[in-house]
Amino acid sequence: MSWYYAAPVTIFVLSKPSTMPAYVEHKTLVGEHGDSVNTVAFSPCGRYLASGSSDHSVCIWSVHSGSFLFRVVFESTINVLHWHPTREETLICGCDDGSVVSMSDFRPNGFEKKLIHLGLKAPVFCVDIDTSTSMWAIGVGNQINITAGDNQDECTAATRLPPPPKVDAKYTENDSCIRPCALHFLSGGHKLIVSYLNHGIVVWNIVSKAVIWHVKPPSISQIASSAVCLDMNVLVVNTLQDGLCLYRIGNKKAIWKWEHESECNVQCPSSISFLHEGHAMVSGAITGNVHVWNMDSKDLYQVLPHGGECSCEAAECKVLTTQV
């Protein structure tokens, strides 16, 4: 018999305005997943939270009440969830077996779905959608696929980007696999930032498939996740060894760094995101807590405790759910 730790999903909300507003615990969502929670995502309207698990299920919750609303069961572990930025109540799911499904019109007797055929049986790691062109970028296995995902009932990858530029072998001797960790569209869908686990940060021209700029090891260590704030033209990267690194988009030198907590000596990937139009940043910590940073002063603003032992999946849940 196997026993699983079903990590809870905790939602934090900003307290009432005061001289020092802070995030306070709102709801803890438990009881529906039978294995670790790997990814969570808020709907653009803020009413729903989706969670994906190693138990092969996606659950949709009410943010206001914390109540469970809907479940979809797949044939594989759920790795990534991404709500469509412009299509109301449309959720994209990426699975460990390479499946990518767009789901919408959720109702008691079912939902509408659209399949994205990538032709590759490999884990889906990341997804982004450009609102101006309706193009999708999907990181699956060691590939980046670009598709016009909004325009057909079922679609296939239209463009596949080349592998990232090679880096010195001595910096990838322990792990040389090509793995995209995060995707971010720029410039009206003509450019794409790709953060790779072992190959740094690459900005691609999607049309010409040329590298525009590349931050590569050893100036940056292995990457777990990244986030962009286009209003401030910055990219923040959560690395496994060196902590958080902040870059001006287009500049190869980090303008600020935050080190990981010194008392922990483990490498645990966690998510990162911007808040308040880029004036704050929230990131998972390898202790299981969540850190909120003031981006104007670069100081640690608040620590959201987990309240006990925590897997990295639970820490990731906390990071993402703090975006309410």
PDB file of C-alpha atoms in Angstrom:
ATOM      1  CA  MET A   1       0.000   0.000   0.000  1.00  0.00           C
ATOM      2  CA  SER A   2       1.270   3.500  -0.897  1.00  0.00           C
ATOM      3  CA  TRP A   3       0.670   6.580   1.197  1.00  0.00           C
ATOM      4  CA  TYR A   4       0.721  10.088  -0.279  1.00  0.00           C
ATOM      5  CA  TYR A   5       0.974  13.485   1.310  1.00  0.00           C
ATOM      6  CA  ALA A   6      -1.779  15.551  -0.310  1.00  0.00           C
ATOM      7  CA  ALA A   7      -0.410  19.062   0.050  1.00  0.00           C
ATOM      8  CA  PRO A   8      -3.005  21.695   1.027  1.00  0.00           C
ATOM      9  CA  VAL A   9      -3.559  24.792  -1.101  1.00  0.00           C
ATOM     10  CA  THR A  10      -3.679  27.955   0.977  1.00  0.00           C
ATOM     11  CA  ILE A  11      -5.080  31.256  -0.321  1.00  0.00           C
ATOM     12  CA  PHE A  12      -3.859  34.538   1.153  1.00  0.00           C
ATOM     13  CA  VAL A  13      -5.567  37.903   0.612  1.00  0.00           C
ATOM     14  CA  LEU A  14      -4.409  41.447   1.249  1.00  0.00           C
ATOM     15  CA  SER A  15      -5.718  42.837   4.526  1.00  0.00           C
ATOM     16  CA  LYS A  16      -7.780  46.007   4.737  1.00  0.00           C
ATOM     17  CA  PRO A  17      -5.830  49.172   3.829  1.00  0.00           C
ATOM     18  CA  SER A  18      -3.719  50.424   6.692  1.00  0.00           C
ATOM     19  CA  THR A  19      -0.328  51.970   7.265  1.00  0.00           C
ATOM     20  CA  MET A  20       1.207  48.497   6.836  1.00  0.00           C
ATOM     21  CA  PRO A  21      -1.124  46.268   4.767  1.00  0.00           C
ATOM     22  CA  ALA A  22      -0.229  42.592   4.866  1.00  0.00           C
ATOM     23  CA  TYR A  23      -1.377  39.266   3.470  1.00  0.00           C
ATOM     24  CA  VAL A  24      -3.548  37.185   5.778  1.00  0.00           C
ATOM     25  CA  GLU A  25      -4.733  33.619   5.403  1.00  0.00           C
ATOM     26  CA  HIS A  26      -8.115  33.391   3.664  1.00  0.00           C
ATOM     27  CA  LYS A  27      -8.869  29.716   2.912  1.00  0.00           C
ATOM     28  CA  THR A  28      -7.097  26.361   3.024  1.00  0.00           C
ATOM     29  CA  LEU A  29      -8.308  23.944   0.353  1.00  0.00           C
ATOM     30  CA  VAL A  30      -8.001  20.278   1.299  1.00  0.00           C
ATOM     31  CA  GLY A  31      -9.644  16.924   0.780  1.00  0.00           C
ATOM     32  CA  GLU A  32      -9.880  16.596  -3.008  1.00  0.00           C
ATOM     33  CA  HIS A  33      -6.371  15.609  -4.153  1.00  0.00           C
ATOM     34  CA  GLY A  34      -4.889  12.219  -3.277  1.00  0.00           C
ATOM     35  CA  ASP A  35      -1.284  13.058  -4.162  1.00  0.00           C
ATOM     36  CA  SER A  36       1.037  16.073  -4.278  1.00  0.00           C
ATOM     37  CA  VAL A  37      -0.221  19.319  -5.815  1.00  0.00           C
ATOM     38  CA  ASN A  38       2.166  20.335  -8.616  1.00  0.00           C
ATOM     39  CA  THR A  39       0.625  23.525  -9.977  1.00  0.00           C
ATOM     40  CA  VAL A  40      -2.076  26.076  -9.226  1.00  0.00           C
ATOM     41  CA  ALA A  41      -3.418  29.033 -11.197  1.00  0.00           C
ATOM     42  CA  PHE A  42      -5.950  31.819 -10.678  1.00  0.00           C
ATOM     43  CA  SER A  43      -8.485  32.680 -13.362  1.00  0.00           C
ATOM     44  CA  PRO A  44      -8.104  36.226 -14.774  1.00  0.00           C
ATOM     45  CA  CYS A  45     -11.412  37.227 -13.178  1.00  0.00           C
ATOM     46  CA  GLY A  46     -10.116  36.154  -9.759  1.00  0.00           C
ATOM     47  CA  ARG A  47     -13.150  34.003  -8.974  1.00  0.00           C
ATOM     48  CA  TYR A  48     -11.596  30.579  -9.532  1.00  0.00           C
ATOM     49  CA  LEU A  49      -8.457  28.691  -8.579  1.00  0.00           C
ATOM     50  CA  ALA A  50      -7.368  25.578 -10.470  1.00  0.00           C
ATOM     51  CA  SER A  51      -5.044  22.983  -8.928  1.00  0.00           C
ATOM     52  CA  GLY A  52      -3.295  20.098 -10.692  1.00  0.00           C
ATOM     53  CA  SER A  53      -1.917  17.019  -8.984  1.00  0.00           C
ATOM     54  CA  SER A  54       0.131  13.872  -9.403  1.00  0.00           C
ATOM     55  CA  ASP A  55      -3.151  12.013  -8.805  1.00  0.00           C
ATOM     56  CA  HIS A  56      -3.954  12.898 -12.487  1.00  0.00           C
ATOM     57  CA  SER A  57      -6.745  15.315 -11.558  1.00  0.00           C
ATOM     58  CA  VAL A  58      -7.488  19.007 -12.008  1.00  0.00           C
ATOM     59  CA  CYS A  59      -9.731  20.610  -9.389  1.00  0.00           C
ATOM     60  CA  ILE A  60     -11.437  23.983  -9.719  1.00  0.00           C
ATOM     61  CA  TRP A  61     -12.298  25.910  -6.550  1.00  0.00           C
ATOM     62  CA  SER A  62     -14.222  29.024  -5.600  1.00  0.00           C
ATOM     63  CA  VAL A  63     -11.743  31.610  -4.319  1.00  0.00           C
ATOM     64  CA  HIS A  64     -14.408  33.465  -2.353  1.00  0.00           C
ATOM     65  CA  SER A  65     -15.864  30.497  -0.462  1.00  0.00           C
ATOM     66  CA  GLY A  66     -13.047  27.961  -0.769  1.00  0.00           C
ATOM     67  CA  SER A  67     -15.558  25.385  -1.969  1.00  0.00           C
ATOM     68  CA  PHE A  68     -14.752  22.632  -4.472  1.00  0.00           C
ATOM     69  CA  LEU A  69     -16.561  23.125  -7.806  1.00  0.00           C
ATOM     70  CA  PHE A  70     -15.322  20.754 -10.520  1.00  0.00           C
ATOM     71  CA  ARG A  71     -12.928  17.901 -11.202  1.00  0.00           C
ATOM     72  CA  VAL A  72     -11.364  16.637 -14.436  1.00  0.00           C
ATOM     73  CA  VAL A  73      -9.392  13.363 -14.396  1.00  0.00           C
ATOM     74  CA  PHE A  74      -6.625  12.724 -16.943  1.00  0.00           C
ATOM     75  CA  GLU A  75      -4.424   9.733 -17.712  1.00  0.00           C
ATOM     76  CA  SER A  76      -1.220  11.350 -16.487  1.00  0.00           C
ATOM     77  CA  THR A  77       0.272  13.669 -13.860  1.00  0.00           C
ATOM     78  CA  ILE A  78      -0.668  17.338 -14.206  1.00  0.00           C
ATOM     79  CA  ASN A  79       2.427  19.545 -14.565  1.00  0.00           C
ATOM     80  CA  VAL A  80       1.135  22.963 -15.604  1.00  0.00           C
ATOM     81  CA  LEU A  81      -2.123  24.938 -15.598  1.00  0.00           C
ATOM     82  CA  HIS A  82      -2.644  28.217 -17.440  1.00  0.00           C
ATOM     83  CA  TRP A  83      -5.881  30.202 -17.674  1.00  0.00           C
ATOM     84  CA  HIS A  84      -6.429  31.813 -21.055  1.00  0.00           C
ATOM     85  CA  PRO A  85      -5.843  35.573 -20.652  1.00  0.00           C
ATOM     86  CA  THR A  86      -8.753  36.672 -22.893  1.00  0.00           C
ATOM     87  CA  ARG A  87     -11.119  33.714 -23.329  1.00  0.00           C
ATOM     88  CA  GLU A  88     -13.420  33.655 -20.329  1.00  0.00           C
ATOM     89  CA  GLU A  89     -13.171  30.623 -18.034  1.00  0.00           C
ATOM     90  CA  THR A  90     -10.852  28.703 -20.364  1.00  0.00           C
ATOM     91  CA  LEU A  91      -8.175  26.582 -18.704  1.00  0.00           C
ATOM     92  CA  ILE A  92      -5.164  24.990 -20.444  1.00  0.00           C
ATOM     93  CA  CYS A  93      -3.713  21.842 -18.890  1.00  0.00           C
ATOM     94  CA  GLY A  94      -0.312  20.280 -19.662  1.00  0.00           C
ATOM     95  CA  CYS A  95       0.418  16.706 -18.580  1.00  0.00           C
ATOM     96  CA  ASP A  96       3.399  14.466 -18.011  1.00  0.00           C
ATOM     97  CA  ASP A  97       2.524  12.294 -21.033  1.00  0.00           C
ATOM     98  CA  GLY A  98       2.644  15.240 -23.478  1.00  0.00           C
ATOM     99  CA  SER A  99      -1.100  15.926 -23.515  1.00  0.00           C
ATOM    100  CA  VAL A 100      -2.217  19.561 -23.831  1.00  0.00           C
ATOM    101  CA  VAL A 101      -5.932  20.240 -23.459  1.00  0.00           C
ATOM    102  CA  SER A 102      -7.915  23.488 -23.507  1.00  0.00           C
ATOM    103  CA  MET A 103     -11.072  23.237 -21.356  1.00  0.00           C
ATOM    104  CA  SER A 104     -13.997  25.670 -21.195  1.00  0.00           C
ATOM    105  CA  ASP A 105     -17.739  25.943 -20.575  1.00  0.00           C
ATOM    106  CA  PHE A 106     -17.617  23.920 -17.352  1.00  0.00           C
ATOM    107  CA  ARG A 107     -21.061  22.602 -16.363  1.00  0.00           C
ATOM    108  CA  PRO A 108     -22.460  19.765 -14.217  1.00  0.00           C
ATOM    109  CA  ASN A 109     -22.643  17.312 -17.128  1.00  0.00           C
ATOM    110  CA  GLY A 110     -19.276  18.060 -18.732  1.00  0.00           C
ATOM    111  CA  PHE A 111     -17.192  20.702 -20.482  1.00  0.00           C
ATOM    112  CA  GLU A 112     -15.896  21.687 -23.918  1.00  0.00           C
ATOM    113  CA  LYS A 113     -12.351  20.635 -24.787  1.00  0.00           C
ATOM    114  CA  LYS A 114      -9.806  21.187 -27.547  1.00  0.00           C
ATOM    115  CA  LEU A 115      -6.701  19.064 -28.066  1.00  0.00           C
ATOM    116  CA  ILE A 116      -3.284  20.439 -28.988  1.00  0.00           C
ATOM    117  CA  HIS A 117      -1.319  17.825 -30.951  1.00  0.00           C
ATOM    118  CA  LEU A 118       2.426  18.266 -30.459  1.00  0.00           C
ATOM    119  CA  GLY A 119       3.522  14.858 -31.730  1.00  0.00           C
ATOM    120  CA  LEU A 120       5.800  14.294 -28.747  1.00  0.00           C
ATOM    121  CA  LYS A 121       5.323  11.932 -25.807  1.00  0.00           C
ATOM    122  CA  ALA A 122       7.215  13.974 -23.232  1.00  0.00           C
ATOM    123  CA  PRO A 123       6.332  16.045 -20.147  1.00  0.00           C
ATOM    124  CA  VAL A 124       4.769  19.464 -20.696  1.00  0.00           C
ATOM    125  CA  PHE A 125       6.635  21.940 -18.482  1.00  0.00           C
ATOM    126  CA  CYS A 126       5.336  25.421 -19.338  1.00  0.00           C
ATOM    127  CA  VAL A 127       2.798  27.378 -21.402  1.00  0.00           C
ATOM    128  CA  ASP A 128       2.298  31.027 -22.356  1.00  0.00           C
ATOM    129  CA  ILE A 129      -0.252  32.777 -24.604  1.00  0.00           C
ATOM    130  CA  ASP A 130       0.229  36.073 -26.432  1.00  0.00           C
ATOM    131  CA  THR A 131      -2.942  38.161 -26.340  1.00  0.00           C
ATOM    132  CA  SER A 132      -2.159  40.244 -29.443  1.00  0.00           C
ATOM    133  CA  THR A 133      -1.496  37.342 -31.844  1.00  0.00           C
ATOM    134  CA  SER A 134      -3.359  34.494 -30.055  1.00  0.00           C
ATOM    135  CA  MET A 135      -0.191  32.405 -30.422  1.00  0.00           C
ATOM    136  CA  TRP A 136       0.645  29.743 -27.863  1.00  0.00           C
ATOM    137  CA  ALA A 137       4.130  28.734 -26.729  1.00  0.00           C
ATOM    138  CA  ILE A 138       4.429  25.283 -25.150  1.00  0.00           C
ATOM    139  CA  GLY A 139       7.536  23.788 -23.557  1.00  0.00           C
ATOM    140  CA  VAL A 140       7.364  20.006 -23.927  1.00  0.00           C
ATOM    141  CA  GLY A 141      10.312  17.676 -23.383  1.00  0.00           C
ATOM    142  CA  ASN A 142      13.368  19.444 -24.823  1.00  0.00           C
ATOM    143  CA  GLN A 143      11.356  21.488 -27.338  1.00  0.00           C
ATOM    144  CA  ILE A 144       9.543  24.815 -27.634  1.00  0.00           C
ATOM    145  CA  ASN A 145       6.482  24.616 -29.882  1.00  0.00           C
ATOM    146  CA  ILE A 146       4.564  27.631 -31.203  1.00  0.00           C
ATOM    147  CA  THR A 147       0.982  27.168 -32.409  1.00  0.00           C
ATOM    148  CA  ALA A 148      -2.065  29.243 -33.330  1.00  0.00           C
ATOM    149  CA  GLY A 149      -3.950  27.549 -30.530  1.00  0.00           C
ATOM    150  CA  ASP A 150      -6.992  29.853 -30.560  1.00  0.00           C
ATOM    151  CA  ASN A 151      -7.965  29.446 -34.180  1.00  0.00           C
ATOM    152  CA  GLN A 152      -8.852  25.778 -34.617  1.00  0.00           C
ATOM    153  CA  ASP A 153     -10.888  23.105 -32.855  1.00  0.00           C
ATOM    154  CA  GLU A 154      -7.824  20.851 -32.862  1.00  0.00           C
ATOM    155  CA  CYS A 155      -4.381  22.129 -33.795  1.00  0.00           C
ATOM    156  CA  THR A 156      -0.783  21.053 -34.205  1.00  0.00           C
ATOM    157  CA  ALA A 157       2.524  22.818 -33.607  1.00  0.00           C
ATOM    158  CA  ALA A 158       3.188  25.308 -36.422  1.00  0.00           C
ATOM    159  CA  THR A 159       6.726  26.342 -35.414  1.00  0.00           C
ATOM    160  CA  ARG A 160       9.424  24.597 -33.418  1.00  0.00           C
ATOM    161  CA  LEU A 161      12.306  26.656 -32.060  1.00  0.00           C
ATOM    162  CA  PRO A 162      15.877  25.354 -32.357  1.00  0.00           C
ATOM    163  CA  PRO A 163      17.739  24.025 -29.313  1.00  0.00           C
ATOM    164  CA  PRO A 164      19.324  26.717 -27.125  1.00  0.00           C
ATOM    165  CA  PRO A 165      22.953  27.669 -27.804  1.00  0.00           C
ATOM    166  CA  LYS A 166      25.443  25.259 -26.315  1.00  0.00           C
ATOM    167  CA  VAL A 167      27.187  26.170 -23.089  1.00  0.00           C
ATOM    168  CA  ASP A 168      30.594  25.075 -21.832  1.00  0.00           C
ATOM    169  CA  ALA A 169      30.406  21.390 -20.943  1.00  0.00           C
ATOM    170  CA  LYS A 170      31.977  21.941 -17.536  1.00  0.00           C
ATOM    171  CA  TYR A 171      28.874  23.874 -16.447  1.00  0.00           C
ATOM    172  CA  THR A 172      26.463  21.099 -17.462  1.00  0.00           C
ATOM    173  CA  GLU A 173      28.546  18.019 -16.669  1.00  0.00           C
ATOM    174  CA  ASN A 174      26.120  16.878 -13.963  1.00  0.00           C
ATOM    175  CA  ASP A 175      22.963  17.582 -15.979  1.00  0.00           C
ATOM    176  CA  SER A 176      23.074  18.562 -19.651  1.00  0.00           C
ATOM    177  CA  CYS A 177      19.419  17.965 -20.583  1.00  0.00           C
ATOM    178  CA  ILE A 178      17.514  20.695 -22.409  1.00  0.00           C
ATOM    179  CA  ARG A 179      14.476  21.567 -20.309  1.00  0.00           C
ATOM    180  CA  PRO A 180      12.402  24.738 -20.682  1.00  0.00           C
ATOM    181  CA  CYS A 181      11.128  25.966 -17.302  1.00  0.00           C
ATOM    182  CA  ALA A 182       9.226  29.154 -18.176  1.00  0.00           C
ATOM    183  CA  LEU A 183       8.004  31.033 -21.279  1.00  0.00           C
ATOM    184  CA  HIS A 184       7.197  34.736 -21.708  1.00  0.00           C
ATOM    185  CA  PHE A 185       6.001  36.437 -24.926  1.00  0.00           C
ATOM    186  CA  LEU A 186       7.351  39.914 -25.777  1.00  0.00           C
ATOM    187  CA  SER A 187       6.874  42.586 -28.467  1.00  0.00           C
ATOM    188  CA  GLY A 188       3.455  41.639 -29.718  1.00  0.00           C
ATOM    189  CA  GLY A 189       4.204  37.947 -29.946  1.00  0.00           C
ATOM    190  CA  HIS A 190       7.312  38.242 -32.141  1.00  0.00           C
ATOM    191  CA  LYS A 191       9.791  37.500 -29.358  1.00  0.00           C
ATOM    192  CA  LEU A 192       9.822  34.821 -26.675  1.00  0.00           C
ATOM    193  CA  ILE A 193      11.850  34.625 -23.464  1.00  0.00           C
ATOM    194  CA  VAL A 194      12.697  31.035 -22.547  1.00  0.00           C
ATOM    195  CA  SER A 195      14.223  30.155 -19.178  1.00  0.00           C
ATOM    196  CA  TYR A 196      16.011  26.790 -19.388  1.00  0.00           C
ATOM    197  CA  LEU A 197      17.019  24.595 -16.476  1.00  0.00           C
ATOM    198  CA  ASN A 198      20.638  24.196 -17.632  1.00  0.00           C
ATOM    199  CA  HIS A 199      21.082  26.617 -20.538  1.00  0.00           C
ATOM    200  CA  GLY A 200      20.275  29.993 -19.019  1.00  0.00           C
ATOM    201  CA  ILE A 201      17.885  32.585 -20.459  1.00  0.00           C
ATOM    202  CA  VAL A 202      17.350  32.923 -24.212  1.00  0.00           C
ATOM    203  CA  VAL A 203      15.277  35.522 -26.049  1.00  0.00           C
ATOM    204  CA  TRP A 204      14.209  34.178 -29.447  1.00  0.00           C
ATOM    205  CA  ASN A 205      12.975  35.959 -32.548  1.00  0.00           C
ATOM    206  CA  ILE A 206      10.075  33.635 -33.332  1.00  0.00           C
ATOM    207  CA  VAL A 207       9.943  34.549 -37.035  1.00  0.00           C
ATOM    208  CA  SER A 208      13.635  34.125 -37.847  1.00  0.00           C
ATOM    209  CA  LYS A 209      14.313  31.635 -35.042  1.00  0.00           C
ATOM    210  CA  ALA A 210      17.424  33.643 -34.191  1.00  0.00           C
ATOM    211  CA  VAL A 211      18.811  34.267 -30.703  1.00  0.00           C
ATOM    212  CA  ILE A 212      18.476  37.921 -29.721  1.00  0.00           C
ATOM    213  CA  TRP A 213      20.314  37.653 -26.400  1.00  0.00           C
ATOM    214  CA  HIS A 214      21.487  34.899 -24.090  1.00  0.00           C
ATOM    215  CA  VAL A 215      22.373  34.853 -20.395  1.00  0.00           C
ATOM    216  CA  LYS A 216      24.309  31.635 -19.984  1.00  0.00           C
ATOM    217  CA  PRO A 217      26.243  29.744 -17.298  1.00  0.00           C
ATOM    218  CA  PRO A 218      28.337  30.450 -15.320  1.00  0.00           C
ATOM    219  CA  SER A 219      26.782  33.927 -14.953  1.00  0.00           C
ATOM    220  CA  ILE A 220      23.535  32.196 -13.994  1.00  0.00           C
ATOM    221  CA  SER A 221      23.054  28.802 -12.344  1.00  0.00           C
ATOM    222  CA  GLN A 222      20.304  26.232 -12.908  1.00  0.00           C
ATOM    223  CA  ILE A 223      16.885  27.869 -13.230  1.00  0.00           C
ATOM    224  CA  ALA A 224      13.695  26.705 -11.511  1.00  0.00           C
ATOM    225  CA  SER A 225      11.256  29.395 -12.672  1.00  0.00           C
ATOM    226  CA  SER A 226      10.978  32.976 -13.866  1.00  0.00           C
ATOM    227  CA  ALA A 227       8.481  35.833 -14.222  1.00  0.00           C
ATOM    228  CA  VAL A 228       8.310  39.073 -16.214  1.00  0.00           C
ATOM    229  CA  CYS A 229       6.874  42.513 -15.507  1.00  0.00           C
ATOM    230  CA  LEU A 230       6.530  44.192 -18.898  1.00  0.00           C
ATOM    231  CA  ASP A 231       5.495  47.522 -17.352  1.00  0.00           C
ATOM    232  CA  MET A 232       8.905  47.729 -15.693  1.00  0.00           C
ATOM    233  CA  ASN A 233      10.772  45.818 -18.424  1.00  0.00           C
ATOM    234  CA  VAL A 234      12.273  43.362 -15.926  1.00  0.00           C
ATOM    235  CA  LEU A 235      12.682  39.611 -15.615  1.00  0.00           C
ATOM    236  CA  VAL A 236      13.193  37.821 -12.286  1.00  0.00           C
ATOM    237  CA  VAL A 237      14.657  34.317 -12.182  1.00  0.00           C
ATOM    238  CA  ASN A 238      14.521  31.827  -9.324  1.00  0.00           C
ATOM    239  CA  THR A 239      17.684  29.707  -9.467  1.00  0.00           C
ATOM    240  CA  LEU A 240      18.419  26.499  -7.613  1.00  0.00           C
ATOM    241  CA  GLN A 241      21.822  27.541  -6.274  1.00  0.00           C
ATOM    242  CA  ASP A 242      22.097  31.332  -6.202  1.00  0.00           C
ATOM    243  CA  GLY A 243      18.689  32.598  -5.147  1.00  0.00           C
ATOM    244  CA  LEU A 244      16.696  35.204  -7.072  1.00  0.00           C
ATOM    245  CA  CYS A 245      18.219  37.284  -9.880  1.00  0.00           C
ATOM    246  CA  LEU A 246      16.632  40.420 -11.373  1.00  0.00           C
ATOM    247  CA  TYR A 247      17.428  41.501 -14.961  1.00  0.00           C
ATOM    248  CA  ARG A 248      16.481  44.354 -17.230  1.00  0.00           C
ATOM    249  CA  ILE A 249      15.081  42.683 -20.329  1.00  0.00           C
ATOM    250  CA  GLY A 250      17.856  42.864 -22.904  1.00  0.00           C
ATOM    251  CA  ASN A 251      20.640  43.242 -20.343  1.00  0.00           C
ATOM    252  CA  LYS A 252      22.802  40.200 -19.588  1.00  0.00           C
ATOM    253  CA  LYS A 253      23.974  41.422 -16.166  1.00  0.00           C
ATOM    254  CA  ALA A 254      21.765  40.988 -13.100  1.00  0.00           C
ATOM    255  CA  ILE A 255      20.849  44.311 -11.482  1.00  0.00           C
ATOM    256  CA  TRP A 256      19.907  42.736  -8.115  1.00  0.00           C
ATOM    257  CA  LYS A 257      20.211  39.389  -6.327  1.00  0.00           C
ATOM    258  CA  TRP A 258      18.552  37.845  -3.277  1.00  0.00           C
ATOM    259  CA  GLU A 259      20.290  34.824  -1.766  1.00  0.00           C
ATOM    260  CA  HIS A 260      18.523  31.683  -0.606  1.00  0.00           C
ATOM    261  CA  GLU A 261      18.071  31.215   3.115  1.00  0.00           C
ATOM    262  CA  SER A 262      21.453  30.197   4.538  1.00  0.00           C
ATOM    263  CA  GLU A 263      20.104  27.635   6.987  1.00  0.00           C
ATOM    264  CA  CYS A 264      18.903  25.395   4.153  1.00  0.00           C
ATOM    265  CA  ASN A 265      21.333  23.408   2.054  1.00  0.00           C
ATOM    266  CA  VAL A 266      18.924  21.768  -0.389  1.00  0.00           C
ATOM    267  CA  GLN A 267      17.853  22.535  -3.956  1.00  0.00           C
ATOM    268  CA  CYS A 268      14.082  22.734  -4.213  1.00  0.00           C
ATOM    269  CA  PRO A 269      12.390  24.370  -7.223  1.00  0.00           C
ATOM    270  CA  SER A 270       9.626  26.852  -6.455  1.00  0.00           C
ATOM    271  CA  SER A 271       7.600  29.416  -8.352  1.00  0.00           C
ATOM    272  CA  ILE A 272       7.881  33.184  -8.529  1.00  0.00           C
ATOM    273  CA  SER A 273       5.546  35.982  -9.573  1.00  0.00           C
ATOM    274  CA  PHE A 274       5.119  39.752  -9.584  1.00  0.00           C
ATOM    275  CA  LEU A 275       2.399  41.531  -7.592  1.00  0.00           C
ATOM    276  CA  HIS A 276       0.966  45.047  -7.562  1.00  0.00           C
ATOM    277  CA  GLU A 277       2.045  45.999 -11.102  1.00  0.00           C
ATOM    278  CA  GLY A 278       5.626  44.993 -10.379  1.00  0.00           C
ATOM    279  CA  HIS A 279       6.046  46.837  -7.073  1.00  0.00           C
ATOM    280  CA  ALA A 280       6.154  43.538  -5.171  1.00  0.00           C
ATOM    281  CA  MET A 281       7.364  40.027  -5.852  1.00  0.00           C
ATOM    282  CA  VAL A 282       6.400  36.722  -4.240  1.00  0.00           C
ATOM    283  CA  SER A 283       8.527  33.587  -4.257  1.00  0.00           C
ATOM    284  CA  GLY A 284       8.623  30.183  -2.661  1.00  0.00           C
ATOM    285  CA  ALA A 285      11.411  29.490  -0.196  1.00  0.00           C
ATOM    286  CA  ILE A 286      13.219  26.199   0.239  1.00  0.00           C
ATOM    287  CA  THR A 287      12.042  26.118   3.874  1.00  0.00           C
ATOM    288  CA  GLY A 288       8.431  25.861   2.686  1.00  0.00           C
ATOM    289  CA  ASN A 289       7.575  29.464   3.549  1.00  0.00           C
ATOM    290  CA  VAL A 290       6.664  32.158   1.043  1.00  0.00           C
ATOM    291  CA  HIS A 291       8.494  35.471   0.793  1.00  0.00           C
ATOM    292  CA  VAL A 292       6.950  38.756  -0.344  1.00  0.00           C
ATOM    293  CA  TRP A 293       9.537  41.308  -1.484  1.00  0.00           C
ATOM    294  CA  ASN A 294       9.202  45.088  -1.848  1.00  0.00           C
ATOM    295  CA  MET A 295      10.607  45.754  -5.322  1.00  0.00           C
ATOM    296  CA  ASP A 296      11.118  49.468  -4.697  1.00  0.00           C
ATOM    297  CA  SER A 297      13.369  48.982  -1.663  1.00  0.00           C
ATOM    298  CA  LYS A 298      14.357  45.345  -2.519  1.00  0.00           C
ATOM    299  CA  ASP A 299      13.644  44.452   1.134  1.00  0.00           C
ATOM    300  CA  LEU A 300      11.823  41.389   2.444  1.00  0.00           C
ATOM    301  CA  TYR A 301       8.317  42.673   3.207  1.00  0.00           C
ATOM    302  CA  GLN A 302       6.529  39.640   4.640  1.00  0.00           C
ATOM    303  CA  VAL A 303       6.999  35.931   5.300  1.00  0.00           C
ATOM    304  CA  LEU A 304       3.931  33.722   4.902  1.00  0.00           C
ATOM    305  CA  PRO A 305       4.525  30.640   7.091  1.00  0.00           C
ATOM    306  CA  HIS A 306       3.349  27.222   6.056  1.00  0.00           C
ATOM    307  CA  GLY A 307       2.770  26.110   9.629  1.00  0.00           C
ATOM    308  CA  GLY A 308       4.659  22.817   9.533  1.00  0.00           C
ATOM    309  CA  GLU A 309       6.645  20.519   7.306  1.00  0.00           C
ATOM    310  CA  CYS A 310       6.173  21.343   3.669  1.00  0.00           C
ATOM    311  CA  SER A 311       6.998  19.772   0.335  1.00  0.00           C
ATOM    312  CA  CYS A 312       8.139  21.995  -2.512  1.00  0.00           C
ATOM    313  CA  GLU A 313       4.733  21.485  -4.134  1.00  0.00           C
ATOM    314  CA  ALA A 314       3.005  22.980  -1.119  1.00  0.00           C
ATOM    315  CA  ALA A 315       5.410  25.901  -1.188  1.00  0.00           C
ATOM    316  CA  GLU A 316       4.629  26.392  -4.866  1.00  0.00           C
ATOM    317  CA  CYS A 317       0.918  26.442  -4.109  1.00  0.00           C
ATOM    318  CA  LYS A 318       1.433  29.149  -1.561  1.00  0.00           C
ATOM    319  CA  VAL A 319       3.424  31.263  -3.995  1.00  0.00           C
ATOM    320  CA  LEU A 320       0.830  31.213  -6.701  1.00  0.00           C
ATOM    321  CA  THR A 321      -2.213  31.550  -4.514  1.00  0.00           C
ATOM    322  CA  THR A 322      -0.819  34.704  -2.967  1.00  0.00           C
ATOM    323  CA  GLN A 323      -1.664  36.479  -6.209  1.00  0.00           C
ATOM    324  CA  VAL A 324      -5.300  37.065  -5.236  1.00  0.00           C
TER     325      VAL A 324
END
